[in-house]
Amino acid sequence: MITITRKLEFDAGHRIPDHRSQCRNLHGHRYVLEITLAGEVSRESGASDNGMVMDFADVKALANEHLVSVWDHAFLVYEGDTAVRNFLDTMPEHKTVVFDRVPTVENLAAAAFDKLSHVFDAHYGRDLRLVRLRLYETPNCWSEVTA
């Protein structure tokens, strides 16, 4: 097996409602997402991805379609954070993503891994799988989920 990693970035806002520091306030981050896939190298002569585990452009396109474009420039809010949800509901067509848990980087990484593993695992019928997802909240802080 060989692994490949693709990095993507997006911006989103959130808050941690019960946090004892400034993170309880509305704020945003430039998130960095690293997707690591493991699989066999394609040996299909004439195929566009011959010699690759998966074409990096395809990794990007699928991640954008299923996650990045959904979360980018959205407010990521916990369903139990009624004060913020009520406020966001006053803005028609506001881009809001509601989570069943507090949107900490740990919970966001777990949600992203769950969503993307269904997209990448066994893609193209090959033994391909998502083996690691790392989500940076800041350049110095991240959460990592491994298969």
C-alpha positions as semicolon CSV with decimal commas, in nm:
position;residue;x (nm);y (nm);z (nm)
1;M;0,000;0,000;0,000
2;I;0,106;0,354;-0,073
3;T;-0,041;0,667;0,083
4;I;-0,110;1,005;-0,073
5;T;-0,216;1,323;0,102
6;R;-0,407;1,619;-0,038
7;K;-0,436;1,949;0,150
8;L;-0,734;2,184;0,113
9;E;-0,827;2,503;0,296
10;F;-1,154;2,673;0,387
11;D;-1,284;2,946;0,614
12;A;-1,564;2,899;0,865
13;G;-1,701;3,046;1,184
14;H;-1,806;2,875;1,504
15;R;-1,816;2,909;1,879
16;I;-1,774;2,675;2,173
17;P;-2,072;2,785;2,387
18;D;-1,959;2,647;2,724
19;H;-1,588;2,727;2,692
20;R;-1,440;2,933;2,975
21;S;-1,223;3,152;2,750
22;Q;-1,271;3,364;2,439
23;C;-1,372;3,061;2,230
24;R;-1,727;3,101;2,365
25;N;-1,751;3,411;2,141
26;L;-1,837;3,400;1,771
27;H;-1,513;3,372;1,574
28;G;-1,366;3,214;1,264
29;H;-1,071;3,012;1,143
30;R;-0,880;2,938;0,827
31;Y;-0,911;2,560;0,850
32;V;-0,661;2,335;0,675
33;L;-0,777;1,985;0,587
34;E;-0,534;1,704;0,507
35;I;-0,680;1,389;0,353
36;T;-0,459;1,081;0,344
37;L;-0,563;0,788;0,128
38;A;-0,401;0,445;0,109
39;G;-0,429;0,210;-0,182
40;E;-0,268;0,023;-0,464
41;V;-0,110;0,211;-0,750
42;S;-0,315;0,186;-1,068
43;R;-0,145;-0,016;-1,340
44;E;-0,410;0,041;-1,606
45;S;-0,225;0,131;-1,927
46;G;-0,373;0,434;-2,098
47;A;-0,576;0,542;-1,794
48;S;-0,541;0,902;-1,681
49;D;-0,450;0,785;-1,329
50;N;-0,205;0,513;-1,437
51;G;0,077;0,507;-1,183
52;M;-0,129;0,680;-0,914
53;V;-0,320;0,575;-0,604
54;M;-0,576;0,840;-0,703
55;D;-0,543;1,155;-0,910
56;F;-0,495;1,452;-0,673
57;A;-0,744;1,649;-0,885
58;D;-1,008;1,382;-0,817
59;V;-0,930;1,388;-0,443
60;K;-0,979;1,765;-0,446
61;A;-1,299;1,752;-0,652
62;L;-1,462;1,489;-0,430
63;A;-1,357;1,660;-0,106
64;N;-1,485;1,994;-0,235
65;E;-1,816;1,846;-0,347
66;H;-1,891;1,655;-0,029
67;L;-1,735;1,868;0,245
68;V;-1,529;2,178;0,169
69;S;-1,790;2,361;-0,039
70;V;-2,052;2,281;0,227
71;W;-1,843;2,412;0,519
72;D;-1,655;2,695;0,346
73;H;-1,773;3,039;0,459
74;A;-2,043;2,879;0,671
75;F;-2,113;2,914;1,040
76;L;-2,071;2,574;1,206
77;V;-2,311;2,563;1,499
78;Y;-2,413;2,312;1,765
79;E;-2,784;2,226;1,747
80;G;-2,814;2,296;2,121
81;D;-2,675;2,649;2,086
82;T;-3,022;2,801;2,058
83;A;-2,913;3,164;2,106
84;V;-2,685;3,155;1,803
85;R;-2,918;2,936;1,598
86;N;-3,207;3,178;1,659
87;F;-2,983;3,467;1,556
88;L;-2,867;3,291;1,238
89;D;-3,228;3,209;1,152
90;T;-3,299;3,584;1,126
91;M;-3,067;3,606;0,823
92;P;-3,233;3,464;0,513
93;E;-3,012;3,231;0,312
94;H;-2,727;3,247;0,565
95;K;-2,487;2,957;0,517
96;T;-2,521;2,758;0,838
97;V;-2,423;2,398;0,908
98;V;-2,585;2,248;1,218
99;F;-2,402;1,973;1,409
100;D;-2,531;1,730;1,670
101;R;-2,226;1,811;1,885
102;V;-2,023;2,118;1,977
103;P;-1,809;2,218;1,675
104;T;-1,468;2,172;1,834
105;V;-1,185;2,079;1,600
106;E;-1,202;1,723;1,739
107;N;-1,572;1,689;1,659
108;L;-1,534;1,854;1,319
109;A;-1,248;1,619;1,228
110;A;-1,456;1,317;1,331
111;A;-1,755;1,440;1,127
112;A;-1,532;1,508;0,826
113;F;-1,371;1,164;0,849
114;D;-1,709;0,994;0,867
115;K;-1,843;1,187;0,567
116;L;-1,532;1,147;0,350
117;S;-1,465;0,782;0,430
118;H;-1,794;0,702;0,258
119;V;-1,680;0,900;-0,045
120;F;-1,327;0,762;-0,084
121;D;-1,335;0,405;0,049
122;A;-1,321;0,161;-0,242
123;H;-1,354;0,443;-0,495
124;Y;-1,313;0,320;-0,852
125;G;-1,349;-0,037;-0,725
126;R;-0,989;-0,044;-0,606
127;D;-0,863;-0,112;-0,256
128;L;-0,863;0,258;-0,170
129;R;-0,946;0,392;0,173
130;L;-0,927;0,704;0,384
131;V;-0,669;0,626;0,651
132;R;-0,608;0,965;0,810
133;L;-0,775;1,302;0,824
134;R;-0,608;1,596;0,992
135;L;-0,794;1,922;1,048
136;Y;-0,595;2,229;1,152
137;E;-0,790;2,496;1,337
138;T;-0,480;2,715;1,359
139;P;-0,125;2,658;1,233
140;N;-0,037;2,520;1,578
141;C;-0,355;2,329;1,672
142;W;-0,519;2,035;1,497
143;S;-0,707;1,713;1,545
144;E;-0,634;1,389;1,365
145;V;-0,857;1,090;1,299
146;T;-0,710;0,762;1,178
147;A;-0,883;0,453;1,046
